[in-house]
mmCIF file of C-alpha atoms and ligand atoms in Angstrom:
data_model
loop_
_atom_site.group_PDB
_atom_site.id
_atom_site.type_symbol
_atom_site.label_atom_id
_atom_site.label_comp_id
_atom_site.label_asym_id
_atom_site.label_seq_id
_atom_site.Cartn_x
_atom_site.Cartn_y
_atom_site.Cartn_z
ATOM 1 C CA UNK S 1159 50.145 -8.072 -37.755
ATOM 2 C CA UNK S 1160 53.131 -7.400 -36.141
ATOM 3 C CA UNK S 1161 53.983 -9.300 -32.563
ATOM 4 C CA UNK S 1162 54.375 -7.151 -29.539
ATOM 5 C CA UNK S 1163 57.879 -8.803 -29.033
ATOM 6 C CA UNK S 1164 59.017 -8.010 -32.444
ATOM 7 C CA UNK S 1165 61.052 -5.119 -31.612
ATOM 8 C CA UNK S 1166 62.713 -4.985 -35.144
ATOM 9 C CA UNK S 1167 59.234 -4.330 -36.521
ATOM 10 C CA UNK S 1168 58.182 -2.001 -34.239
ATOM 11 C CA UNK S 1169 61.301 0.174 -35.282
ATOM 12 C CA UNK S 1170 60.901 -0.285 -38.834
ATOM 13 C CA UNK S 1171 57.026 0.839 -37.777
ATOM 14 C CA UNK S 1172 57.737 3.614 -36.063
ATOM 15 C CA UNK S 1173 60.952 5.195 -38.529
ATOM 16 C CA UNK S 1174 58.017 5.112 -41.121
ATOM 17 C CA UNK S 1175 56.034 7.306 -39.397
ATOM 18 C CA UNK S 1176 59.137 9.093 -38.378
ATOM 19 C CA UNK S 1177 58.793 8.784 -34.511
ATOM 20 C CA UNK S 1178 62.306 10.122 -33.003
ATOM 21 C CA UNK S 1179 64.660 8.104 -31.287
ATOM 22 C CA UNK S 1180 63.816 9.231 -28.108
ATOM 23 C CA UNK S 1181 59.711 8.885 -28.494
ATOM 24 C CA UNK S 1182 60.755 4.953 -29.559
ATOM 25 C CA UNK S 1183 63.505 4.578 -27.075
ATOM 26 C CA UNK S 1184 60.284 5.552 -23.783
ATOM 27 C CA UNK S 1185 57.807 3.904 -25.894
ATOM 28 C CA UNK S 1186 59.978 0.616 -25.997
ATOM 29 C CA UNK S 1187 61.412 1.049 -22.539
ATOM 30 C CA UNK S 1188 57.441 1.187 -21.505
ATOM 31 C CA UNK S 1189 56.600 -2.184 -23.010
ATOM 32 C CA UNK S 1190 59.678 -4.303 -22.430
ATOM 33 C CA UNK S 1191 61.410 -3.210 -18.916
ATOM 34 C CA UNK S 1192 57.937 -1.163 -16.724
ATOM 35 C CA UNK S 1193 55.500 -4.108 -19.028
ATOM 36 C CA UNK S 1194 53.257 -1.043 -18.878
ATOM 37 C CA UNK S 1195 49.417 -1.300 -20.508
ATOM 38 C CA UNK S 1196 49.242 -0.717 -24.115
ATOM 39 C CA UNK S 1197 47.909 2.715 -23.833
ATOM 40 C CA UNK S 1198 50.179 4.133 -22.178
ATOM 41 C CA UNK S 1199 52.978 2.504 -24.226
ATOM 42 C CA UNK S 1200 51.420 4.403 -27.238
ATOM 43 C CA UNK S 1201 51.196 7.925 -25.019
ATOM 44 C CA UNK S 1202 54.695 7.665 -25.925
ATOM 45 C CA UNK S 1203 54.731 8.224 -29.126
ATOM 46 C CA UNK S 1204 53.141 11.361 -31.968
ATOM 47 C CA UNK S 1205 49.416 10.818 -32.614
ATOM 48 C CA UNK S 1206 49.493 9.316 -36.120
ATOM 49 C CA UNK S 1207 52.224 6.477 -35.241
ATOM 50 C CA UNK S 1208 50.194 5.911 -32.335
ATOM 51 C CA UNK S 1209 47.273 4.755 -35.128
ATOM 52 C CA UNK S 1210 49.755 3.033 -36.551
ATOM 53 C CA UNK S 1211 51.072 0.743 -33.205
ATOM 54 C CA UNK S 1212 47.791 0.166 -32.121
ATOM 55 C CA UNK S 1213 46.102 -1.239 -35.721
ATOM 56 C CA UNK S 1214 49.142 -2.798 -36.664
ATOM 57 C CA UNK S 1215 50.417 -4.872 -33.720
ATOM 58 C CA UNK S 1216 48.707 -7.973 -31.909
ATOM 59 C CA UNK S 1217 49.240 -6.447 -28.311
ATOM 60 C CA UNK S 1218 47.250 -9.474 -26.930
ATOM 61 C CA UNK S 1219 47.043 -12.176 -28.914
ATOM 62 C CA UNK S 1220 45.502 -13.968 -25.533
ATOM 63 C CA UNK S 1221 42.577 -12.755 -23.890
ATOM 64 C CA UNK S 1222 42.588 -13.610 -20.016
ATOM 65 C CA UNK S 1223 39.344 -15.519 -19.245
ATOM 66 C CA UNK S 1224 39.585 -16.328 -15.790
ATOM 67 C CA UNK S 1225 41.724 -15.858 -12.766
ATOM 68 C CA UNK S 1226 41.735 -17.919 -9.193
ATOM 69 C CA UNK S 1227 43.224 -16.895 -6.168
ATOM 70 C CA UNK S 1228 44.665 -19.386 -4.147
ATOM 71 C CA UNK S 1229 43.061 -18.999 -0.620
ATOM 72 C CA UNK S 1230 46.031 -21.333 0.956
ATOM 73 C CA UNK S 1231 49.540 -19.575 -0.610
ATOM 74 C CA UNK S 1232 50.361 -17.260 -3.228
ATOM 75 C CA UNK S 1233 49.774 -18.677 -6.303
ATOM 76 C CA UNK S 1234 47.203 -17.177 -8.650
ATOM 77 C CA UNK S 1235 46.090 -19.555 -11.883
ATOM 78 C CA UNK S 1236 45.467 -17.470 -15.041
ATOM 79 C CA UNK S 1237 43.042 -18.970 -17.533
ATOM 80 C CA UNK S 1238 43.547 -17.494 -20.930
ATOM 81 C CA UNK S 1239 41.284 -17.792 -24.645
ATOM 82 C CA UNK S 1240 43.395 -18.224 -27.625
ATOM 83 C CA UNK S 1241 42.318 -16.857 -30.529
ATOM 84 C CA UNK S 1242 40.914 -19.881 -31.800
ATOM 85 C CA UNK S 1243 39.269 -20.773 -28.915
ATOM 86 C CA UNK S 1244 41.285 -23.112 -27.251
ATOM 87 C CA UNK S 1245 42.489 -22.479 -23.464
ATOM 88 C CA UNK S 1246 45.479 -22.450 -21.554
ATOM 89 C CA UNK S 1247 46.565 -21.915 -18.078
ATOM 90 C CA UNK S 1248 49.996 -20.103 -16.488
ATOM 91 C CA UNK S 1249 50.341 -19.891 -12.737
ATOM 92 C CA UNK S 1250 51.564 -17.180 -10.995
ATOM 93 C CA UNK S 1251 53.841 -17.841 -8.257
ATOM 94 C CA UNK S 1252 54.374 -15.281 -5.362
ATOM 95 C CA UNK S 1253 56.730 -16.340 -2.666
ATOM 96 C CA UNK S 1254 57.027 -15.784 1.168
ATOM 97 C CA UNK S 1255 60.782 -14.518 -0.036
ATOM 98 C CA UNK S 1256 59.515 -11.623 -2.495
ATOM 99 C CA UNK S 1257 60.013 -13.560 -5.401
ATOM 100 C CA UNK S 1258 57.854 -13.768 -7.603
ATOM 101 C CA UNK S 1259 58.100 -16.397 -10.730
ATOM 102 C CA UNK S 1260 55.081 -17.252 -12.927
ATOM 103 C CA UNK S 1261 54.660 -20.874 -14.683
ATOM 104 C CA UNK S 1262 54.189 -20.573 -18.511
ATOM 105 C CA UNK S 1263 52.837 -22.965 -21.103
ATOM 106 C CA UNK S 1264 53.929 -23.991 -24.351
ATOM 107 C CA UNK S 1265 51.120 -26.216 -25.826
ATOM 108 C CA UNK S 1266 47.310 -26.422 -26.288
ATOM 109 C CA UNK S 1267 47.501 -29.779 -24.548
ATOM 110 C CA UNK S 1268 50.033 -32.132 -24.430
ATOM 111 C CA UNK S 1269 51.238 -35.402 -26.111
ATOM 112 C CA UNK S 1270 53.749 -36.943 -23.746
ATOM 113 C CA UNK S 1271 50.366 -38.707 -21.869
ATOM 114 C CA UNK S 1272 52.054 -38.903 -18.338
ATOM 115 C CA UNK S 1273 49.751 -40.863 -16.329
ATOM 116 C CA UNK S 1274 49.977 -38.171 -13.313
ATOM 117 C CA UNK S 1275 48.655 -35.532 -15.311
ATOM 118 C CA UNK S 1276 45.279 -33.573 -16.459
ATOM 119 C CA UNK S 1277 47.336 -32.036 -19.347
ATOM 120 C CA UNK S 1278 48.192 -35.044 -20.588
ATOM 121 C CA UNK S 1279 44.926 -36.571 -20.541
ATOM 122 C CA UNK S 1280 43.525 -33.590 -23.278
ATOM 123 C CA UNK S 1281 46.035 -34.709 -25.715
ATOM 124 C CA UNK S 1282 48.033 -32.363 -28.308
ATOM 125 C CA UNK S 1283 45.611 -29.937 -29.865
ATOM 126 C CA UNK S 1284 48.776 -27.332 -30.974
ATOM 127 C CA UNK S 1285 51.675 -25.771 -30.934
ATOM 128 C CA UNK S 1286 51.260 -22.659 -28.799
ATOM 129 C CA UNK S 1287 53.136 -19.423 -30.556
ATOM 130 C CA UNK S 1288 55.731 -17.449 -29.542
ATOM 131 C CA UNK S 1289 53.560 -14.493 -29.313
ATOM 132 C CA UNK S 1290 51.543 -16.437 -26.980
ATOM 133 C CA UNK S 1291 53.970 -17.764 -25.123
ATOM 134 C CA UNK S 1292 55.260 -14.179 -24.481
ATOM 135 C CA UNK S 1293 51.748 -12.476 -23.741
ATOM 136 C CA UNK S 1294 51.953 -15.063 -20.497
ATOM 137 C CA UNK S 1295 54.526 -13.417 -19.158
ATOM 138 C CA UNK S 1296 53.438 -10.340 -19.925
ATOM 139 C CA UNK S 1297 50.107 -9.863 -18.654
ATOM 140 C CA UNK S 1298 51.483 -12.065 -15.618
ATOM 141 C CA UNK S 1299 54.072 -9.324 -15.277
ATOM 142 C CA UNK S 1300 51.300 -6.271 -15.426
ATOM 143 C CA UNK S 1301 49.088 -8.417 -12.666
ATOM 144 C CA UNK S 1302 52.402 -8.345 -10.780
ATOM 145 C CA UNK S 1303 53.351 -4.967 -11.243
ATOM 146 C CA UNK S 1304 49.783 -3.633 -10.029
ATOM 147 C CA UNK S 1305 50.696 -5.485 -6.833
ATOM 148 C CA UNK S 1306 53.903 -3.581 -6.381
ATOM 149 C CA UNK S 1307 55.958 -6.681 -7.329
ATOM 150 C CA UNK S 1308 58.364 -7.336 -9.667
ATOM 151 C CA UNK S 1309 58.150 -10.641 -11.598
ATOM 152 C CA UNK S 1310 61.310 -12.172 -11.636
ATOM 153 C CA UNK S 1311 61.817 -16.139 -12.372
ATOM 154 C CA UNK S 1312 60.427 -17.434 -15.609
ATOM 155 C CA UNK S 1313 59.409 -21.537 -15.550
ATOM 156 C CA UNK S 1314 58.581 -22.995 -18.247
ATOM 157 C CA UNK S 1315 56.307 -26.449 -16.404
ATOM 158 C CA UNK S 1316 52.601 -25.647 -17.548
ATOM 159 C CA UNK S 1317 50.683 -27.362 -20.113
ATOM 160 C CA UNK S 1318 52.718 -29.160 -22.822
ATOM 161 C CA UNK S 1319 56.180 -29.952 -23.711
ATOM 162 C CA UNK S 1320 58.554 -27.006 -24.144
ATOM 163 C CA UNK S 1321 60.971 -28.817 -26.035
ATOM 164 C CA UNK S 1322 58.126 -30.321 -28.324
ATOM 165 C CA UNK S 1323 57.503 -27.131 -29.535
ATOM 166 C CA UNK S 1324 61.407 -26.027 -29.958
ATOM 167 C CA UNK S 1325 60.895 -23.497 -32.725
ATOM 168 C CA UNK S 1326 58.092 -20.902 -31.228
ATOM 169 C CA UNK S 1327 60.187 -21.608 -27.420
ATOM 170 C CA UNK S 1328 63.312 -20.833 -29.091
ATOM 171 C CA UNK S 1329 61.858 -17.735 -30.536
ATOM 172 C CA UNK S 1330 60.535 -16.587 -26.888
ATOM 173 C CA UNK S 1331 63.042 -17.113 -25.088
ATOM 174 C CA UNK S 1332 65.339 -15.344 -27.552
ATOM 175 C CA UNK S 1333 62.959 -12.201 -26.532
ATOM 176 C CA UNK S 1334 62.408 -12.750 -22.766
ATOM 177 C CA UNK S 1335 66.465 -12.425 -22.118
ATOM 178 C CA UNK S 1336 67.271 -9.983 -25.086
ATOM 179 C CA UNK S 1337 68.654 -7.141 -23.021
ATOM 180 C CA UNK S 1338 66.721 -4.587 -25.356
ATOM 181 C CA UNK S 1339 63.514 -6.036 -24.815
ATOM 182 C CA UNK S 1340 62.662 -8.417 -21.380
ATOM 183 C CA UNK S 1341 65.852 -8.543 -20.387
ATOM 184 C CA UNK S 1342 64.974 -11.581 -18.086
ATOM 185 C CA UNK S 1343 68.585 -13.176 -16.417
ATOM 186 C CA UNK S 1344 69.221 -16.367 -17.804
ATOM 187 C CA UNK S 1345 70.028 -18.285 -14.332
ATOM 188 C CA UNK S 1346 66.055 -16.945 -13.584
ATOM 189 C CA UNK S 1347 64.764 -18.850 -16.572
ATOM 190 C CA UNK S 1348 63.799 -22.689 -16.550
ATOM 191 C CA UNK S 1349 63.034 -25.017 -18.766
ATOM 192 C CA UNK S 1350 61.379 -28.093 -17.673
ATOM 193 C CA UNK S 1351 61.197 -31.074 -19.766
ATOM 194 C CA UNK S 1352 60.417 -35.227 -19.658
ATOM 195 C CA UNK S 1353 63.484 -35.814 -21.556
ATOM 196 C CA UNK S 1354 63.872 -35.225 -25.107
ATOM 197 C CA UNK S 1355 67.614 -35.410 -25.373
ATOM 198 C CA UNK S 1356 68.761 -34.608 -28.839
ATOM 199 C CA UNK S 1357 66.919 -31.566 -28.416
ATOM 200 C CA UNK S 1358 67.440 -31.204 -24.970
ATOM 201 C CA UNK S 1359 71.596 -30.796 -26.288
ATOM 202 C CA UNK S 1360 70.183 -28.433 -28.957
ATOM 203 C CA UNK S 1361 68.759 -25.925 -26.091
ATOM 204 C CA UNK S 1362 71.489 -25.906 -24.075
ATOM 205 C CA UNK S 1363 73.827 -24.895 -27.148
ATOM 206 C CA UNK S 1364 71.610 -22.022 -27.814
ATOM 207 C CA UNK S 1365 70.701 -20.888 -24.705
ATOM 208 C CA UNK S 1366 73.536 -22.352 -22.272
ATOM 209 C CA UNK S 1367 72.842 -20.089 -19.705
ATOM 210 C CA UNK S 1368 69.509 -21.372 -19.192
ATOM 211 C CA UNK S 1369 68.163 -23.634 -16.542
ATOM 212 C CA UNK S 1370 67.128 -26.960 -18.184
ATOM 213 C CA UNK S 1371 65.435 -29.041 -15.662
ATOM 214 C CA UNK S 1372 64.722 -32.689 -16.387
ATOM 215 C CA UNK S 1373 61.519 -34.300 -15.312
ATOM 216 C CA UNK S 1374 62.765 -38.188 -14.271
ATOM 217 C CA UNK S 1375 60.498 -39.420 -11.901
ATOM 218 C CA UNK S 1376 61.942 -42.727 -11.887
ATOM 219 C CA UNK S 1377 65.325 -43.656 -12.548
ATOM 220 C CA UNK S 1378 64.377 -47.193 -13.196
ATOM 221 C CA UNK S 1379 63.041 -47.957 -17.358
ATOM 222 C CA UNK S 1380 60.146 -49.616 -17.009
ATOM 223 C CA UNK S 1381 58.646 -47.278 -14.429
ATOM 224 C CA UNK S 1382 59.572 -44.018 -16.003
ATOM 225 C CA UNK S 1383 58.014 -45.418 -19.416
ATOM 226 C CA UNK S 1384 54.926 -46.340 -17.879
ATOM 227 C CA UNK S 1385 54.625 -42.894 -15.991
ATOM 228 C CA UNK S 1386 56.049 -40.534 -18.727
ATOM 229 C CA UNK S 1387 54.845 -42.468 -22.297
ATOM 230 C CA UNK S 1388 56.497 -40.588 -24.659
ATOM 231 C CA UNK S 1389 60.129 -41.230 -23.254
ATOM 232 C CA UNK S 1390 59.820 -44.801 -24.773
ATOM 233 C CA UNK S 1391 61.514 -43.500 -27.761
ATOM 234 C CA UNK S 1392 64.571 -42.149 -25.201
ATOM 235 C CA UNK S 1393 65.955 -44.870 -23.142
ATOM 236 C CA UNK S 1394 68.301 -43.697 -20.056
ATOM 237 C CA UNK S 1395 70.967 -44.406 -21.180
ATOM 238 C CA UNK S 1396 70.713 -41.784 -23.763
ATOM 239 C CA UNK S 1397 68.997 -39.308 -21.212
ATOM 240 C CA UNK S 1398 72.189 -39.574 -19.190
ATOM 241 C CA UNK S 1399 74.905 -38.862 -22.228
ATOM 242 C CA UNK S 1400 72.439 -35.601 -22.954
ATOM 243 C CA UNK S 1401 72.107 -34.528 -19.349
ATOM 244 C CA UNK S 1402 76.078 -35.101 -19.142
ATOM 245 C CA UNK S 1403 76.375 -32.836 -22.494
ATOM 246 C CA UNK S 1404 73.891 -30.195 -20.951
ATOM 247 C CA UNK S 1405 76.068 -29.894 -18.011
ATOM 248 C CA UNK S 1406 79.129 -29.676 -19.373
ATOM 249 C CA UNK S 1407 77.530 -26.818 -21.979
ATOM 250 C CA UNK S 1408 76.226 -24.795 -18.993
ATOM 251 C CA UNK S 1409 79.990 -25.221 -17.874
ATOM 252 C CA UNK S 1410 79.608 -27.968 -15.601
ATOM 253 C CA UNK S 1411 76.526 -26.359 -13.563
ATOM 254 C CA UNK S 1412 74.065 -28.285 -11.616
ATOM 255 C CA UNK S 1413 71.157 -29.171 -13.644
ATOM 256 C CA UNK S 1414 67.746 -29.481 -12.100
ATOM 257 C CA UNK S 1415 66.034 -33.252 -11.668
ATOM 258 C CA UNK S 1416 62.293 -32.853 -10.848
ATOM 259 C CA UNK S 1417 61.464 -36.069 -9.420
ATOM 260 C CA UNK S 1418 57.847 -37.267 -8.275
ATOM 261 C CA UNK S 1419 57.321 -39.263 -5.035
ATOM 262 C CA UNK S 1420 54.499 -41.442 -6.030
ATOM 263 C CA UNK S 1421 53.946 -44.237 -2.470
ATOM 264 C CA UNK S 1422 55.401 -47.452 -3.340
ATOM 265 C CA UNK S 1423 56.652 -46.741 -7.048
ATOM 266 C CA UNK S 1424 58.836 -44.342 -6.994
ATOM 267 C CA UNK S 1425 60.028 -44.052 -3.292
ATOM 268 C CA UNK S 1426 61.710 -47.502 -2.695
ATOM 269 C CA UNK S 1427 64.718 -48.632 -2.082
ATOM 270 C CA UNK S 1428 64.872 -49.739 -5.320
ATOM 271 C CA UNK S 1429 64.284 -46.273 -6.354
ATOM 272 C CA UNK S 1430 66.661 -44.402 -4.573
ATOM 273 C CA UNK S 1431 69.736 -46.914 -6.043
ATOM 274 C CA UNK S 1432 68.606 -46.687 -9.292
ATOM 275 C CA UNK S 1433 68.411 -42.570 -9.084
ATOM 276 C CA UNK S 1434 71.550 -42.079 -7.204
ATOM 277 C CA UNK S 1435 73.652 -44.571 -9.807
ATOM 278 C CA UNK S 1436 71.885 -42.589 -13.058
ATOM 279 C CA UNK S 1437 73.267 -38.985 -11.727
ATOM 280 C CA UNK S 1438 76.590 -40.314 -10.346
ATOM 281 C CA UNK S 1439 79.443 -38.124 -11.744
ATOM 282 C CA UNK S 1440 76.905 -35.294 -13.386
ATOM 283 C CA UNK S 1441 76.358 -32.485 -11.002
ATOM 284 C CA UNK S 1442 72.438 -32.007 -10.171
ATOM 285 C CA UNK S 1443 70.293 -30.684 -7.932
ATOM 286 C CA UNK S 1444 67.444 -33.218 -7.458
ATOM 287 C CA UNK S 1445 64.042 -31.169 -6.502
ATOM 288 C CA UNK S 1446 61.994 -33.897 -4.855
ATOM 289 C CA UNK S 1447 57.717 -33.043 -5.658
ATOM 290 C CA UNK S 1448 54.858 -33.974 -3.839
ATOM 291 C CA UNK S 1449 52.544 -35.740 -6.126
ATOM 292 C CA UNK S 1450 49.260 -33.471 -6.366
ATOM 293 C CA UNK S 1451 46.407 -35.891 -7.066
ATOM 294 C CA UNK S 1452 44.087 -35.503 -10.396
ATOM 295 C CA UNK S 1453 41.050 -36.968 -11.339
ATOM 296 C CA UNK S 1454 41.278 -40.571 -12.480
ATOM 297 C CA UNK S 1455 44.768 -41.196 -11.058
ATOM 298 C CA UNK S 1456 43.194 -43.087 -8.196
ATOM 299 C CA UNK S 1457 42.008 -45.725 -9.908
ATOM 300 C CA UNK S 1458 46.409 -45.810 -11.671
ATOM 301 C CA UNK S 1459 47.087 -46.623 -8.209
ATOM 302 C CA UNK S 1460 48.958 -43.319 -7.831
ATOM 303 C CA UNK S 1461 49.181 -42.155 -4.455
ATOM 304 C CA UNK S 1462 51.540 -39.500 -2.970
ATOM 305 C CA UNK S 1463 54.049 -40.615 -0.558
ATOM 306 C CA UNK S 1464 53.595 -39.767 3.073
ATOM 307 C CA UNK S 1465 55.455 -36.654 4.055
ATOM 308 C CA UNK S 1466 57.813 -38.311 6.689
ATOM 309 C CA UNK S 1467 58.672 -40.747 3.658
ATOM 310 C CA UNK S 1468 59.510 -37.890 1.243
ATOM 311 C CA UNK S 1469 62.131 -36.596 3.948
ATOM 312 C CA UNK S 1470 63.125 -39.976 4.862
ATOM 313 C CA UNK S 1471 64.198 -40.189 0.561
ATOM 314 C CA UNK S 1472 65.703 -36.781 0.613
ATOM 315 C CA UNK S 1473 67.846 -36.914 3.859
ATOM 316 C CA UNK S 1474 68.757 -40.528 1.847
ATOM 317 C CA UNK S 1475 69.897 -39.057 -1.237
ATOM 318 C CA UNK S 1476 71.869 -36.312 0.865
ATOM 319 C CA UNK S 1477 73.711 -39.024 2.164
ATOM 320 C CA UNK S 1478 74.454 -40.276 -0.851
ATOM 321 C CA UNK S 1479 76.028 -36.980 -1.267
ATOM 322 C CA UNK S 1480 73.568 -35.410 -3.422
ATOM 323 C CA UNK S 1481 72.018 -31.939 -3.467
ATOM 324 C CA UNK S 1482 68.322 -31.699 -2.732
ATOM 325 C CA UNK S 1483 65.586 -29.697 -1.826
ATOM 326 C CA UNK S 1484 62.047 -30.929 -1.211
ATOM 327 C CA UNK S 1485 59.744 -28.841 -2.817
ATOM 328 C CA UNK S 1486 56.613 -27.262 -1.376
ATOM 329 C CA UNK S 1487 53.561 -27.013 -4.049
ATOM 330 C CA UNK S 1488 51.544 -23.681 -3.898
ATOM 331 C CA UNK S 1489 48.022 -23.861 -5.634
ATOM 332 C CA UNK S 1490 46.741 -27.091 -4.914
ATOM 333 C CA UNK S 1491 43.527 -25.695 -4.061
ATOM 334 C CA UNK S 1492 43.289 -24.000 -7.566
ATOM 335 C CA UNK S 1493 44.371 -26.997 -9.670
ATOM 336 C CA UNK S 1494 47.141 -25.010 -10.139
ATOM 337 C CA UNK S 1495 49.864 -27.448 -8.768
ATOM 338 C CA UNK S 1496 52.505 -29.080 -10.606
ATOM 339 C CA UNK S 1497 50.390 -31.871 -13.169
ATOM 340 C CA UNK S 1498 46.954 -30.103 -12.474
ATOM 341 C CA UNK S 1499 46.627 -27.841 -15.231
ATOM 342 C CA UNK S 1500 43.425 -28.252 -17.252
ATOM 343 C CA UNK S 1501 41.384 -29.949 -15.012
ATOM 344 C CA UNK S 1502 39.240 -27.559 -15.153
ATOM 345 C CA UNK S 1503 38.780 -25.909 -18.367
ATOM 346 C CA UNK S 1504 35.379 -26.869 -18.815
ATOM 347 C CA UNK S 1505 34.209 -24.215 -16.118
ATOM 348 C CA UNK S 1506 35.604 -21.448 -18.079
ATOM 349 C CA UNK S 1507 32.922 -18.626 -18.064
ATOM 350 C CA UNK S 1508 32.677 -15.189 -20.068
ATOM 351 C CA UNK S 1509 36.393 -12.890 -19.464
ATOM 352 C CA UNK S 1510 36.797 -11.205 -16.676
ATOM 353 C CA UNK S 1511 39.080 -8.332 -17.864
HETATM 354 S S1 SF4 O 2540 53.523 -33.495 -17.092
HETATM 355 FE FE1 SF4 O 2540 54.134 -32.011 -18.649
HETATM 356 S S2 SF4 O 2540 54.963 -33.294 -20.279
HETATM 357 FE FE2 SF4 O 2540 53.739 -34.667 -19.002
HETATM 358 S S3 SF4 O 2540 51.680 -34.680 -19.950
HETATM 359 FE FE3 SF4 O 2540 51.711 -33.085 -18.368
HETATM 360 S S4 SF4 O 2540 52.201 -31.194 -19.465
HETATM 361 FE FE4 SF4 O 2540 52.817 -32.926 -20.778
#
């Protein structure tokens, strides 16, 4: 089976059913820039290539299950059945500005265990594809599009790890910002990740116009190893050389710090002198996040920090001469906040499209 993404193979595909250049050219120009539905993608082209594209290609290799409709904001969480029967969830995002950005996952799961979130408490079933990480975007972009809006911002911060999963990201990304296929901007793409830094350095060679945006949460060791498990294996000091390297790859750009506000743990003193000495001299933009409470993180201790105390922390680090914004979450009543994918997956019912 051929990916939808693949346009290579859909050329070699269509030249042996000798579809002319300009059939190809609408039929591509359907699927990659309007994200129109398969069928009319294949009106495009002579009857017995369209045969062809429609047996031969795995137009969906996702199957949306269930969608909820935030009744606070504009945020919409998309439940979708892999093939092999797992589930996985991408938000869409739409803002009071026009924007509109949707929130893609990488993994069935997730191994880096961070104690704030539902993902992390399923554990790593697999490696999501690249077809699959694609097919987010894409059927996020057709719900869009029947709204009359354009999706525009690409953020890689649902379930799993991105760079966990380098190989099938790489691969996706490759196709979201090729100009003859998604043609996505770079500086509208992000990358979210807890910190992986050798292949944090990797990304940002590859793909240094990309947004990589680190996940810190606490700027202080034993904190940020207790919150965000997996890092163990990456103390800060080695975060900070790759986050220094990133920067300087993106040609000395700001790169994003998502940073948690958890009462009394992150949000201290303490806290704030031990973030603003790890980003002195690296330029960032530190995006400060309500924590969005999930079952069992009560019991952690975990509590969200008082919104007068989150401003109190940002108007602290602007002092300190930093650039911050504090960031609004849209979804909560959907589970479809930062850290509350997957809660619930067990309610799944039949598909609803
Ligand atoms: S916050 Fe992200 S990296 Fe951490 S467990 Fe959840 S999905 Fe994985």
């Amino acid at each position: 089976m051929i990916a939808a993404h693949d346009l290579s193979a859909l050329r070699s595909l269509a030249r042996l059913h000798k579809v002319a250049v300009s059939e190809l050219r609408t039929a591509e120009k359907r699927l990659f820039k309007h994200r129109l539905p398969v069928d009319e993608v294949l009106a495009a082209l002579p009857e017995a290539a369209q045969a062809a594209w429609r047996g031969g290609v795995d137009w969906h290799p996702l199957v949306l299950a269930q969608r909820r409709d935030s009744q606070l904001d504009g945020a919409s969480k998309l439940a979708f059945r892999t093939a092999d029967g797992a589930t996985i969830e991408s938000v869409m995002l739409r803002f009071r500005t026009g924007r509109s950005s949707v929130c893609l996952s990488t993994q069935v799961g997730c191994a880096a265990d961070c104690a704030f979130c539902a993902t992390g408490k399923l554990g790593l079933r697999r490696n999501l594809t690249a077809p699959e990480i694609v097919d987010q975007v894409l059927q996020a972009a057709r719900l869009f599009r029947a709204e009359g809006r354009v999706l525009r911002n690409l953020v890689f911060m649902g379930m799993g790890e991105p760079l966990h999963n380098e190989e099938a990201l790489g691969e996706a990304v490759e196709a979201l910002r090729d100009p003859e296929r998604f043609n996505f901007a770079d500086r509208f793409i992000v990358v979210s990740t807890v910190g992986v830094p050798a292949a944090m350095v990797r990304f940002a060679r590859r793909f240094p116009g990309v947004n990589l945006a680190l996940s810190l949460h606490s700027a202080r060791e034993e904190v940020r190893r207790w919150l965000v498990p997996t890092t163990r294996r990456h103390p800060l000091a080695d975060l900070r050389a790759a986050l220094a390297e990133v920067s300087a790859l993106h040609g000395g750009h700001t790169v994003l710090i998502e940073y948690l506000l958890f009462d009394g743990l992150t949000d201290t003193h303490a806290d704030l002198e031990a973030l603003v000495a790890f980003v002195a001299g690296i330029p960032v933009h530190i995006n400060l996040i309500p924590f969005n409470p999930v079952a069992g993180t009560e019991s952690l201790g975990l509590r969200s920090t008082p919104k007068e105390r989150r401003e109190a922390f940002g108007a602290a680090l602007k002092q300190a001469g930093l650039k911050v914004t504090l960031r609004r979450s849209l979804g909560t009543d959907i589970d479809g906040a930062c850290g509350q994918l997957a809660q619930r997956e067990g309610a799944l019912k039949a598909p609803v499209v």
